[in-house]
Short mmCIF file of C-alpha atoms in Angstrom, two decimals:
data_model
loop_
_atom_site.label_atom_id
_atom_site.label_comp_id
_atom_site.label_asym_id
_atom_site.label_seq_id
_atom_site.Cartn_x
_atom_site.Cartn_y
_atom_site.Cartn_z
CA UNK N 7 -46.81 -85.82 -25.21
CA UNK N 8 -45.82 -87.41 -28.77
CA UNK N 9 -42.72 -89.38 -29.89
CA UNK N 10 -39.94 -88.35 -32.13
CA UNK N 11 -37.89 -91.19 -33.56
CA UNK N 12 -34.68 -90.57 -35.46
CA UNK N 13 -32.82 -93.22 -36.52
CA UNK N 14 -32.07 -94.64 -33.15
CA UNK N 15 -33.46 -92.57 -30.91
CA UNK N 16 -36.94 -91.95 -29.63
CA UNK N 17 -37.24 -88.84 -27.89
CA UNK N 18 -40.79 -87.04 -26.66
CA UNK N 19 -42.46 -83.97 -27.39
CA UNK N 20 -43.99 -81.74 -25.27
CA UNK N 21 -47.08 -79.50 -26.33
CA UNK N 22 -46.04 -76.35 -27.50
CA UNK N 23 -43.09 -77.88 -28.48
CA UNK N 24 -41.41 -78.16 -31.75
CA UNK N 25 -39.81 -80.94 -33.19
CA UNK N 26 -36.24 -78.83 -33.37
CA UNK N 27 -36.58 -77.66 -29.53
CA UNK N 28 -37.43 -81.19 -28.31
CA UNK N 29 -34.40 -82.61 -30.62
CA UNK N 30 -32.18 -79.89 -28.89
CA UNK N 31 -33.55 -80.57 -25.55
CA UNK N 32 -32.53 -84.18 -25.91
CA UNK N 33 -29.20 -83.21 -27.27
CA UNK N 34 -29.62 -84.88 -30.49
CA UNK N 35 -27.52 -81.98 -32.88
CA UNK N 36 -29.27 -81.34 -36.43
CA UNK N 37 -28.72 -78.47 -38.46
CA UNK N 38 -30.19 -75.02 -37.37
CA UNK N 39 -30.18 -71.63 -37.40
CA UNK N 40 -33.09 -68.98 -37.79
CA UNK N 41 -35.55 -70.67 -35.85
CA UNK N 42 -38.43 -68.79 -37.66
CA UNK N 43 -38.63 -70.97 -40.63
CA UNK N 44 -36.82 -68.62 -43.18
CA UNK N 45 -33.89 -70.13 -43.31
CA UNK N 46 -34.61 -73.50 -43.85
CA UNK N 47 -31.43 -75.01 -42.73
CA UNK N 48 -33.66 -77.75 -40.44
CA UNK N 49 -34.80 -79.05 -43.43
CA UNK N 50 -36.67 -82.45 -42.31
CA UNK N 51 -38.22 -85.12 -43.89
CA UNK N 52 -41.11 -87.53 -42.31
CA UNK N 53 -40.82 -91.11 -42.80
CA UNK N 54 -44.21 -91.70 -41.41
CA UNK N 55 -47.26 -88.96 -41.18
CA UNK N 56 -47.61 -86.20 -43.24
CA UNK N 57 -46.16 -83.46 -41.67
CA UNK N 58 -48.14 -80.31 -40.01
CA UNK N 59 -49.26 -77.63 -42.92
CA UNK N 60 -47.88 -75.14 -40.84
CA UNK N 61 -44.83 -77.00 -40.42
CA UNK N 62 -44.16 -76.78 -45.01
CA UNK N 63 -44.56 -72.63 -45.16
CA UNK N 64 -42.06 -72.22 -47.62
CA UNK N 65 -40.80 -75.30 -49.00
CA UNK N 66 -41.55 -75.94 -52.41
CA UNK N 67 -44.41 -77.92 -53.45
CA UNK N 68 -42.62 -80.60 -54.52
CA UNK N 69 -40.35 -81.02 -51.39
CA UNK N 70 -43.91 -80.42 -49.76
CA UNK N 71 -45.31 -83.37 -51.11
CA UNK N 72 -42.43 -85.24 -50.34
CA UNK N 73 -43.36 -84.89 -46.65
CA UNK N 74 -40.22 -82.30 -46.21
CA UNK N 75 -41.00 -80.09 -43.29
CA UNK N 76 -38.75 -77.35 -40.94
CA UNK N 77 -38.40 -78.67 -37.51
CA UNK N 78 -38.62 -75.18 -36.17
CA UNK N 79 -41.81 -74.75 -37.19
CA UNK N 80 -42.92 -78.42 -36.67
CA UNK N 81 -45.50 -78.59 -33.29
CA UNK N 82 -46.08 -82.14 -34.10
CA UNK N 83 -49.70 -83.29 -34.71
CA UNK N 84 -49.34 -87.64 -34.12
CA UNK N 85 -45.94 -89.59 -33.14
CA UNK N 86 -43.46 -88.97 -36.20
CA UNK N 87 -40.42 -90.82 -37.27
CA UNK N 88 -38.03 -88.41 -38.80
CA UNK N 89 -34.45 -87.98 -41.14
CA UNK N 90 -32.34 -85.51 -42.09
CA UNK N 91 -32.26 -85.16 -45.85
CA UNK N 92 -29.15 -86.91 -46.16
CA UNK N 93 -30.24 -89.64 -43.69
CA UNK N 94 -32.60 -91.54 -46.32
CA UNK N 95 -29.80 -94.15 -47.65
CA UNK N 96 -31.29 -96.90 -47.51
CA UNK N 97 -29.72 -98.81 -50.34
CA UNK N 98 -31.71 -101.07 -53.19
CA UNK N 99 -30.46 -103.76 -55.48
CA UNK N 100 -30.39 -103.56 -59.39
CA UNK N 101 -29.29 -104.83 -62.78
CA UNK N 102 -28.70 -103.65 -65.91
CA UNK N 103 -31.96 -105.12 -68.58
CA UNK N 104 -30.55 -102.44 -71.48
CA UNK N 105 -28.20 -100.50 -72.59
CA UNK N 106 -28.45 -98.55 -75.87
CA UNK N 107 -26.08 -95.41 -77.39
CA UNK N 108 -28.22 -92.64 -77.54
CA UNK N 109 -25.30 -90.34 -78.96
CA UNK N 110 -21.72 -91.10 -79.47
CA UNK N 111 -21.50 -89.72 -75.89
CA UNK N 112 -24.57 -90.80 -73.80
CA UNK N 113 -25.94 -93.97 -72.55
CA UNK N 114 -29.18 -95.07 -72.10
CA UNK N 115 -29.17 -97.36 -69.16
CA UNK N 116 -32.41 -99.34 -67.94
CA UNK N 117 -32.24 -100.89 -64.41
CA UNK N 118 -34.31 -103.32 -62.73
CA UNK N 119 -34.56 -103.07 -59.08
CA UNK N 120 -36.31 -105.47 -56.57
CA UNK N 121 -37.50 -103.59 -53.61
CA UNK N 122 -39.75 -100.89 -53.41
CA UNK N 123 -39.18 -97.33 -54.46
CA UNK N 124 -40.99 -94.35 -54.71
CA UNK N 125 -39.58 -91.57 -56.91
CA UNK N 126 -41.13 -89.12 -59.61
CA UNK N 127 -39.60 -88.63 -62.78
CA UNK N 128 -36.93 -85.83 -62.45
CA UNK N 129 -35.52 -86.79 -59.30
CA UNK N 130 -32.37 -88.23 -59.00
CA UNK N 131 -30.84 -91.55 -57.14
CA UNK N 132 -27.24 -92.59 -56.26
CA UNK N 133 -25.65 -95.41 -58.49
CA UNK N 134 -22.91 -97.58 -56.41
CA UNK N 135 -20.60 -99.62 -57.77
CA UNK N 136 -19.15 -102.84 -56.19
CA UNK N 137 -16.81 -101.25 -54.73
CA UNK N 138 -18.10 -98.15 -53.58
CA UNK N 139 -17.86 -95.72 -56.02
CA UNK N 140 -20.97 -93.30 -55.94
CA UNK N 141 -22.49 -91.23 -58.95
CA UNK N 142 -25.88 -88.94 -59.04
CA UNK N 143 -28.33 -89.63 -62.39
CA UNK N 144 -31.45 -88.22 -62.92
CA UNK N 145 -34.31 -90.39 -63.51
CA UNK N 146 -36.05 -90.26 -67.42
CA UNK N 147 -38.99 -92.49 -66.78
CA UNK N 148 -42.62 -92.20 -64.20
CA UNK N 149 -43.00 -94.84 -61.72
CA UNK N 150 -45.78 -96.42 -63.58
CA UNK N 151 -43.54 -98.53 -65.42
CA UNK N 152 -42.55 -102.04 -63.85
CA UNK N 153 -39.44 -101.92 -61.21
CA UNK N 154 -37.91 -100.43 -63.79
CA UNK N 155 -35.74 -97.08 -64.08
CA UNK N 156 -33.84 -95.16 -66.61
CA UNK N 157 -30.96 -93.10 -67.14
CA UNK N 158 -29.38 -91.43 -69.71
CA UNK N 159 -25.49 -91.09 -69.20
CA UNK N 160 -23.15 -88.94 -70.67
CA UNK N 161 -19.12 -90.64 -70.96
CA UNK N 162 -17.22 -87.43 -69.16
CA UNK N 163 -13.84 -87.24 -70.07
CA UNK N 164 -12.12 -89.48 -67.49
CA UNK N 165 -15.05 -90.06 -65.51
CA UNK N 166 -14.81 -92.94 -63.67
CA UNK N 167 -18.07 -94.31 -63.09
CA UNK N 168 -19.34 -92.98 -66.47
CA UNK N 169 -16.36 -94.71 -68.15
CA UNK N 170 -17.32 -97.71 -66.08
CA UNK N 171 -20.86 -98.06 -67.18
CA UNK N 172 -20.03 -97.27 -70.91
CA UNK N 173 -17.18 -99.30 -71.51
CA UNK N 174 -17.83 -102.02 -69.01
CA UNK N 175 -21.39 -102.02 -66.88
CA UNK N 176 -22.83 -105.69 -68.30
CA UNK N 177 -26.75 -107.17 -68.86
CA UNK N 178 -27.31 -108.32 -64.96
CA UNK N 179 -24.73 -106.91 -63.22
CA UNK N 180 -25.20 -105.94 -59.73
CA UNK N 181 -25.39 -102.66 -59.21
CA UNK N 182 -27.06 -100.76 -56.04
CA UNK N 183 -29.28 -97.47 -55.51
CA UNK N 184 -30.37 -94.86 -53.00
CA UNK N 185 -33.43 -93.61 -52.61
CA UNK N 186 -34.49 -90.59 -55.04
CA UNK N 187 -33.94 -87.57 -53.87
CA UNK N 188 -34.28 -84.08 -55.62
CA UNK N 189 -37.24 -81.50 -55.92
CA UNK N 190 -36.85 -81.15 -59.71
CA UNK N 191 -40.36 -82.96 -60.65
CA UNK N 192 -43.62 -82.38 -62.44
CA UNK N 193 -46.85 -82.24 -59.64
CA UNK N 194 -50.49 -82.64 -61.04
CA UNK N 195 -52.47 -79.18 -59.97
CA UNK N 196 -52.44 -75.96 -61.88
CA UNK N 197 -52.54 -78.02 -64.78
CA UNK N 198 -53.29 -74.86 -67.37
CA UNK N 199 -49.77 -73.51 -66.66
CA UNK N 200 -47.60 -72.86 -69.08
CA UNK N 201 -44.64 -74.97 -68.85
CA UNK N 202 -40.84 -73.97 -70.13
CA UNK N 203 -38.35 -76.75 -69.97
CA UNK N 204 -34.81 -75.90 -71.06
CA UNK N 205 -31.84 -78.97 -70.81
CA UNK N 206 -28.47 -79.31 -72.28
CA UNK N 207 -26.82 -82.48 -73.39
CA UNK N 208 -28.05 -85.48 -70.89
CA UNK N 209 -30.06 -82.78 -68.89
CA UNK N 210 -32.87 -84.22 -71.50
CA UNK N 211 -33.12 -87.25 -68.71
CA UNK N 212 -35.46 -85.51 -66.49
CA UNK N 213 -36.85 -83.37 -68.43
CA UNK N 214 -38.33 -86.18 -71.02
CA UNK N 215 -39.75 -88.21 -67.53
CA UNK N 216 -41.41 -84.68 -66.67
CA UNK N 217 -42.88 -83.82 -69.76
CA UNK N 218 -44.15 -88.04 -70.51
CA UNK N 219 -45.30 -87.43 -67.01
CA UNK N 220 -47.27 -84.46 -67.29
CA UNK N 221 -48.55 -85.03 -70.42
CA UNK N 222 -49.90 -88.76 -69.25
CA UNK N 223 -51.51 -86.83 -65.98
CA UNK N 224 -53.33 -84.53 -68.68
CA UNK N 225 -51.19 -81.41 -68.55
CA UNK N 226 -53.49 -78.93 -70.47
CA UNK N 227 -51.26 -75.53 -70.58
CA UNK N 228 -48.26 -75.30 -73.57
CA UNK N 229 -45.12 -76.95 -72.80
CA UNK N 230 -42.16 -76.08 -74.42
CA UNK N 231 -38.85 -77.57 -74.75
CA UNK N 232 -35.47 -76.54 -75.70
CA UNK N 233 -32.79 -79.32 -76.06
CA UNK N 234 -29.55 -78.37 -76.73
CA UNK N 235 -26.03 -78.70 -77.17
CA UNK N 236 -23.47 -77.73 -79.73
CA UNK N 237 -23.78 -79.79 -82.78
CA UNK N 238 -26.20 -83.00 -83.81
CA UNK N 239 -24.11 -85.69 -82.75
CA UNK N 240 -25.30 -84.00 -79.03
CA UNK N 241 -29.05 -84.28 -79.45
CA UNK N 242 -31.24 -87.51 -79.05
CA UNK N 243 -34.43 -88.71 -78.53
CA UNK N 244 -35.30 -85.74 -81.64
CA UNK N 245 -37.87 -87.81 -83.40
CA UNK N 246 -39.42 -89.12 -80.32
CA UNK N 247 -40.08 -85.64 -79.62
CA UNK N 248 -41.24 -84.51 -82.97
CA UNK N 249 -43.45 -87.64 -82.68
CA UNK N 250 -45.15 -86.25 -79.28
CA UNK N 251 -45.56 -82.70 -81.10
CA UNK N 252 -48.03 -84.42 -83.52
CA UNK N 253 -49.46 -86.55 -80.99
CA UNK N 254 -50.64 -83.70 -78.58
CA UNK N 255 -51.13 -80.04 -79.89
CA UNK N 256 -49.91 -78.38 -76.30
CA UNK N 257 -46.67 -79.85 -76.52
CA UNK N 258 -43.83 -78.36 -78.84
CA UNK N 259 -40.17 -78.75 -79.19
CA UNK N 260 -36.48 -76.95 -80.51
CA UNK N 261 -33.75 -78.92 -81.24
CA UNK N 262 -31.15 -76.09 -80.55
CA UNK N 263 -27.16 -76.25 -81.82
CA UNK N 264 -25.12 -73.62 -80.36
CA UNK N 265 -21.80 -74.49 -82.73
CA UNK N 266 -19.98 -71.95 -84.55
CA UNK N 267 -20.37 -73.80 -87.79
CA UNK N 268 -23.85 -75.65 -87.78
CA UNK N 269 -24.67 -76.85 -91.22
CA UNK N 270 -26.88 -75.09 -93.25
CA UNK N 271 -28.41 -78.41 -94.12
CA UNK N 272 -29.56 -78.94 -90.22
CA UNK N 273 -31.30 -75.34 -90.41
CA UNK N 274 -33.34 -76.18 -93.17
CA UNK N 275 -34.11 -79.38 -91.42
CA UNK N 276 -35.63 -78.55 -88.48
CA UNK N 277 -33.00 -77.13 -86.05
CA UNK N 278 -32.96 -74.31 -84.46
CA UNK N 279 -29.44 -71.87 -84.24
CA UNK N 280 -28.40 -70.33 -80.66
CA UNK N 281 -28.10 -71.86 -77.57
CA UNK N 282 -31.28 -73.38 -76.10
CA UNK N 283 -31.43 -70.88 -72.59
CA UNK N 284 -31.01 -68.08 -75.31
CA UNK N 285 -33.44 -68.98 -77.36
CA UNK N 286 -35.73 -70.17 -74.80
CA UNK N 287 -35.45 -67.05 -73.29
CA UNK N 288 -35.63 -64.63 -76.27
CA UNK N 289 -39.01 -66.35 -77.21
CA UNK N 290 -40.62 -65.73 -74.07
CA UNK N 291 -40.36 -62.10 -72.61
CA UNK N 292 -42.57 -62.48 -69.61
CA UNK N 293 -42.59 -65.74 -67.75
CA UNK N 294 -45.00 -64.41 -65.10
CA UNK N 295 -47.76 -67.71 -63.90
CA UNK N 296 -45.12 -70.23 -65.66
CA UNK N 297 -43.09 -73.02 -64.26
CA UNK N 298 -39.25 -73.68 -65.82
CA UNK N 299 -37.58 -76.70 -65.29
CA UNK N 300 -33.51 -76.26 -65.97
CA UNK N 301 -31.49 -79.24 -66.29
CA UNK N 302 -27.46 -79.70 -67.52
CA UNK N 303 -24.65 -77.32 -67.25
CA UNK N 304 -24.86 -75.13 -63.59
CA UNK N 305 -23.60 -71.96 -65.70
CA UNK N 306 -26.48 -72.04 -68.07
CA UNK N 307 -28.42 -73.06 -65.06
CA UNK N 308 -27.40 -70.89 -62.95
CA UNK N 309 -28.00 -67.99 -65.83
CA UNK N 310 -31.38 -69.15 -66.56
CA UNK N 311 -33.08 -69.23 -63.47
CA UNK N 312 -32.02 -65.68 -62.59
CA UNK N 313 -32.96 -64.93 -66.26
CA UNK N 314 -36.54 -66.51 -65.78
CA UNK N 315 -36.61 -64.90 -62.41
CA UNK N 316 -36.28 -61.30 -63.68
CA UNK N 317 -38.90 -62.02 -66.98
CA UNK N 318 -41.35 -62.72 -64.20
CA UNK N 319 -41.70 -66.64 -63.22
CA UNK N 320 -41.55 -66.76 -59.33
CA UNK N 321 -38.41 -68.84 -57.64
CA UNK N 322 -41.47 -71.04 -56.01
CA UNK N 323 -42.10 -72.31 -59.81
CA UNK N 324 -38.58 -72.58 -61.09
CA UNK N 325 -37.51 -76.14 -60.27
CA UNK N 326 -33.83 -76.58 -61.32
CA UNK N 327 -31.14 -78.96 -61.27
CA UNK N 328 -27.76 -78.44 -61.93
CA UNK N 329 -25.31 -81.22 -63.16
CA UNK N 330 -21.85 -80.56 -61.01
CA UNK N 331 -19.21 -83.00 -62.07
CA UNK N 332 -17.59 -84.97 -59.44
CA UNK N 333 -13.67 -84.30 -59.06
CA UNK N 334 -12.89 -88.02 -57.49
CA UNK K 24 -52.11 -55.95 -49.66
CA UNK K 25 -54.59 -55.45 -46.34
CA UNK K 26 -52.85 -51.94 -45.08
CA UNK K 27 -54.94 -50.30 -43.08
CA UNK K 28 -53.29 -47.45 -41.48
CA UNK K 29 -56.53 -45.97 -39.92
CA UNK K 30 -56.17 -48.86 -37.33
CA UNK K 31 -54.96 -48.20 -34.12
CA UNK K 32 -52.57 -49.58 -31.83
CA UNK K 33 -51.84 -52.07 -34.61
CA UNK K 34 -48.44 -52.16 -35.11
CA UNK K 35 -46.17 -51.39 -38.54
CA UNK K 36 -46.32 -55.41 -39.43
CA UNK K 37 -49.77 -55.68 -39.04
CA UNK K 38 -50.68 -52.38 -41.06
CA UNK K 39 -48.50 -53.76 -43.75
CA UNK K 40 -50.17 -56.85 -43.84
CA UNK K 41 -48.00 -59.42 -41.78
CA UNK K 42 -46.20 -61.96 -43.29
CA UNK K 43 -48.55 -62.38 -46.41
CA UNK K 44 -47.43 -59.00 -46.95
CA UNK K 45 -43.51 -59.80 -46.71
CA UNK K 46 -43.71 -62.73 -49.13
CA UNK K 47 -45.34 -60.36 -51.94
CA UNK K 48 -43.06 -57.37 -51.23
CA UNK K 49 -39.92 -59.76 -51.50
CA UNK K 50 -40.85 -61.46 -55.19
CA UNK K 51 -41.14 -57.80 -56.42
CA UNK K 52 -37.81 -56.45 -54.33
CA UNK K 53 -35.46 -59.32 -55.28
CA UNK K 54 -36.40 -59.15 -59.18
CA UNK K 55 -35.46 -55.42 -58.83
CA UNK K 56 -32.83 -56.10 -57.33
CA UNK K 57 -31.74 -58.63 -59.47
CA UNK K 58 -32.74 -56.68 -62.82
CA UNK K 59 -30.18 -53.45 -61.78
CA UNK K 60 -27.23 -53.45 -63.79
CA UNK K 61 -25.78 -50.91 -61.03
CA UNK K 62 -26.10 -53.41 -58.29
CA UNK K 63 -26.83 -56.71 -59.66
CA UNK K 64 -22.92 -57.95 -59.87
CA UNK K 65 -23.05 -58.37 -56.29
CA UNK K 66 -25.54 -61.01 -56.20
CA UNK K 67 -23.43 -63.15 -59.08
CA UNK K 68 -22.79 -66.43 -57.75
CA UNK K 69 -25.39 -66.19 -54.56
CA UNK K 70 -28.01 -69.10 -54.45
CA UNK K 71 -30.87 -67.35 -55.68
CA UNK K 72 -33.22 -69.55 -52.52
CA UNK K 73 -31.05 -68.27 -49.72
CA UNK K 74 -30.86 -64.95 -51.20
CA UNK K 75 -34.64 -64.85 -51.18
CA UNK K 76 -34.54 -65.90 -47.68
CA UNK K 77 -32.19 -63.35 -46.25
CA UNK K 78 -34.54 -60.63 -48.26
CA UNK K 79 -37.27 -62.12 -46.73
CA UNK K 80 -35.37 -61.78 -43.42
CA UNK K 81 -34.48 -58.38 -44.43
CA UNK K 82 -38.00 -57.18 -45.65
CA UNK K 83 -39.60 -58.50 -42.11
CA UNK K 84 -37.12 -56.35 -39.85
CA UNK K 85 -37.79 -53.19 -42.14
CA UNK K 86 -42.07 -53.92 -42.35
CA UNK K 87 -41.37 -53.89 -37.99
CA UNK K 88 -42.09 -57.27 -37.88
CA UNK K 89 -40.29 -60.15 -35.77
CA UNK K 90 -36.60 -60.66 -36.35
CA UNK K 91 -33.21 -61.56 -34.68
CA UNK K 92 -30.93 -59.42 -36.64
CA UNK K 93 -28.22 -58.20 -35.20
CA UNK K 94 -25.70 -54.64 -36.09
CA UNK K 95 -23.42 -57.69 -36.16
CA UNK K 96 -25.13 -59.72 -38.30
CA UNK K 97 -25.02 -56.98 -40.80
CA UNK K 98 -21.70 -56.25 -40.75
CA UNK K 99 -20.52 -59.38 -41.32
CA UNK K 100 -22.91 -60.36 -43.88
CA UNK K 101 -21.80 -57.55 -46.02
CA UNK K 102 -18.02 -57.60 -45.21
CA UNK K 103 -17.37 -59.30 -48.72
CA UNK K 104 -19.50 -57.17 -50.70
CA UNK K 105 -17.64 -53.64 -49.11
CA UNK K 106 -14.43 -55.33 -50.34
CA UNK K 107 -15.72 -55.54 -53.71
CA UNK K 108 -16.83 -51.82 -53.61
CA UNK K 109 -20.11 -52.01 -52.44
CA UNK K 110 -20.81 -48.27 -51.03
CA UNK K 111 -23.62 -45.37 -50.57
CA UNK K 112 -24.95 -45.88 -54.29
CA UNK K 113 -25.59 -48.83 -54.06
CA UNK K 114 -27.20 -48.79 -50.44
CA UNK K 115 -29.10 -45.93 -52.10
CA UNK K 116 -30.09 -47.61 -55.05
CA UNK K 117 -31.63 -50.24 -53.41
CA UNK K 118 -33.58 -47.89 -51.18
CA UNK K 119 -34.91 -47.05 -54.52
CA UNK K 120 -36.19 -50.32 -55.00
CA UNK K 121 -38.23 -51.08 -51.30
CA UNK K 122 -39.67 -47.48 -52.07
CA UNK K 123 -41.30 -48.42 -55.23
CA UNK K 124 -41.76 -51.85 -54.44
CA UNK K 125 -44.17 -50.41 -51.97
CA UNK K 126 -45.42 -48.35 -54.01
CA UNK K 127 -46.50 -51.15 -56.39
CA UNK K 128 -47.96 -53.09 -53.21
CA UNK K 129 -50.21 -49.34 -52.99
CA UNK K 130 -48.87 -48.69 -49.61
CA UNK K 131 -50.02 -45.75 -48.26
CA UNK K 132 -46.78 -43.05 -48.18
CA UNK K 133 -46.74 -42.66 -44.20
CA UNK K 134 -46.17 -46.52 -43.88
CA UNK K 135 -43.60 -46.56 -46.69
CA UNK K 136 -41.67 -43.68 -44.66
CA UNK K 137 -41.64 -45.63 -41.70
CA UNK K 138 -40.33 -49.00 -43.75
CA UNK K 139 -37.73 -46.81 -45.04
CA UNK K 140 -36.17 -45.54 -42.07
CA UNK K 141 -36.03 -49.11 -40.39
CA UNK K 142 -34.28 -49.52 -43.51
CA UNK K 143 -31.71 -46.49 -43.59
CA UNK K 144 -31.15 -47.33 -40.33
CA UNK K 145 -28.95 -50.41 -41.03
CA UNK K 146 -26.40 -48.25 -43.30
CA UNK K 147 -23.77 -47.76 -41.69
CA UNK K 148 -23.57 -51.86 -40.36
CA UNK K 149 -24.23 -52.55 -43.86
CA UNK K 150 -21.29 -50.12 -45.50
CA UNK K 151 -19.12 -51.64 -42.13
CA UNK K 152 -18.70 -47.80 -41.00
#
């Protein structure tokens, strides 16, 4: 018999029993339904051992790696300690070290935070204000640097937090964070792959700590970016990126502008004309053995993975996250 | 995939290779699925993961394997789609599409027959007749 802990309770485990039965058994309610692990809706997470292989058949690598598990398939190997996805809130303390204008529009906020924190570039934490108010950002930079964390933020027309940290967010002011969450991330391991990464506008955050992240783990397949939005003022980071294009030969870039009237001038200097998914897209007509990473607007993410999907990539090795805009 | 229809007293699921067997079959179905311009409006706005789960929970009733799928169930998860129109074509078309994804998997023809009438089988639930 083993022991289940989640978040107050302890409960035990019988052999032959799984982690969702025993939870049931004790009347502790979690999400359910199939009970044959193709649903996924018990989505777990372990706080403590890694869970049973058997218990990950499915999930995504990276969700895999990040100890995620299905509790209907979970016979329980050792005493676990266990959360619901949304259960990991655990909240850090931070403060603003920088702030710099990327684009007339988005931010580029560095935070400091004093506790620790395990994340992978891509993922995404909660910012909380003083009072409450709670925004998603993706993270731009790998753990290996120093306590430290950045995002890039976009001003949205009366956003309130984004309005906040633009017009108002000072040098060490407190600020607090959740724990990163998202599957959107690069993992070491078929490192020959080819990789596609398409963002729009601020959906450049995670893809820039993926791509500095695989590249510094030794990524040896192509990697190509698309970054785009509808005219220059949009685009950032450009000669970082043209900067990493000399520096390693697997890694290349488009700066794509979708406007109806793009200069001339910007065509002959470097920029590409269509939107980036398009382009992307048109380049490559069989994505079979790649992985995608899709980051900004839901529609073109939405259109993309089903569009990479179709040429060929399989859903296992499309990792995408969509940028919904909060209505509060 | 492992089919090995000489075998006996296996059953459908294992001739077709288990569950190894439903997780190939369903990358090739889906992208079919997906790639029809006759049928592919009624997957618009579905989350492409769940989808791929309920084809995968499809694909393992029709290869005879275990499922808890009711007549119900299949009523009711197609309700919206007969609203929008969805009718015998398209049933038929996607027929079309677990025949030859078979066929790509090289399944013999006797075990495809089989798959297909655990499949026709859930037509009328599915059209809500």
């Amino acid at each position: 018999m083993l022991n289940i802990t989640l978040g107050e309770s302890k409960i035990s485990c019988q052999a032959n029993e799984t982690v969702l039965e025993a939870l049931l058994k004790a009347n502790i309610q979690i999400p359910y339904g199939c009970q044959q692990g193709v649903c996924q809706s018990c989505l777990m997470c372990s706080l403590d051992a890694a869970p049973p292989v058997l218990a990950q058949a499915g999930l995504k690598d990276t969700l895999q790696k990040q100890n995620y598990f299905l509790a209907c398939l979970c016979h329980p190997e050792q005493d676990m300690t266990v959360a619901l996805p949304e259960q990991q809130g655990a909240l850090l303390n931070a403060s603003v070290i920088k702030k710099q204008q990327l684009t007339p529009d988005i931010l580029r906020l560095v935070l400091q935070y004093d506790a620790e924190l395990t994340f992978f570039a891509g993922q995404f934490v909660n910012l909380q204000r003083f009072d409450g108010l709670m925004r998603s950002y993706s993270i731009a930079n790998s753990p290996q640097h120093d306590k430290i964390l950045e995002f890039h933020i976009r001003r949205l027309p009366n956003g309130q937090f984004s309005n906040w940290v633009h017009d108002e967010l000072g040098h060490g002011t407190p600020l607090t964070l959740t724990e990163a969450q998202g599957s959107c991330h690069y993992l070491p391991g078929r490192m020959e792959q080819p990789l596609l990464l398409i963002g729009t506008g601020s959906g450049l955050a995670p893809l820039y700590g993926i791509i500095n992240d695989a590249l510094a783990q030794g990524h040896t397949g192509a990697i190509h970016l698309y970054h785009g939005s509808r005219n220059q003022d949009g685009l950032y980071l450009i000669d970082e990126m043209r900067g990493l294009t000399k520096q390693f030969d697997n890694f290349n870039y488009t700066a794509c502008l979708s406007g109806a009237c793009v200069a001339e001038q910007a065509i002959e200097t470097g920029y590409a004309q269509g939107r980036a998914h398009d382009l992307a897209l048109n380049a490559n007509q069989n994505l079979k053995g790649w992985r995608v990473y899709l980051c900004g607007h839901p529609e073109m993410v939405n259109q993309s993975k089903r569009a990479a999907y179709i040429k060929g990539a399989s859903l296992s090795d499309i990792y995408a996250d969509a940028f919904l805009v909060s209505n509060r | 995939m492992s089919a090995t229809p000489e075998t006996k007293n296996a059953t459908l699921f294992e001739q077709l290779g288990g569950a190894g067997a439903v997780d190939a079959a369903v990358d090739i179905f889906y992208r079919k699925v997906l790639a029809d311009y006759r049928i592919n409006r009624f997957f618009d706005n579905v989350d492409m993961e769940k989808q791929a789960a309920k084809q995968k929970a499809f694909l393992t009733m029709a290869f005879g394997g275990p499922h808890n799928y009711t007549g119900e169930d299949m009523r009711k998860g197609h309700e919206n789609l007969v609203k929008m129109g969805l009718d015998d074509s398209h049933f038929d078309a996607v027929m079309e599409h677990l025949g030859a994804t078979l066929q790509e998997l090289n399944v013999p023809q006797a075990l495809i027959a089989q798959v297909a009438a655990i499949a026709e089988s859930t037509r009328n639930d599915v059209l809500g007749r």
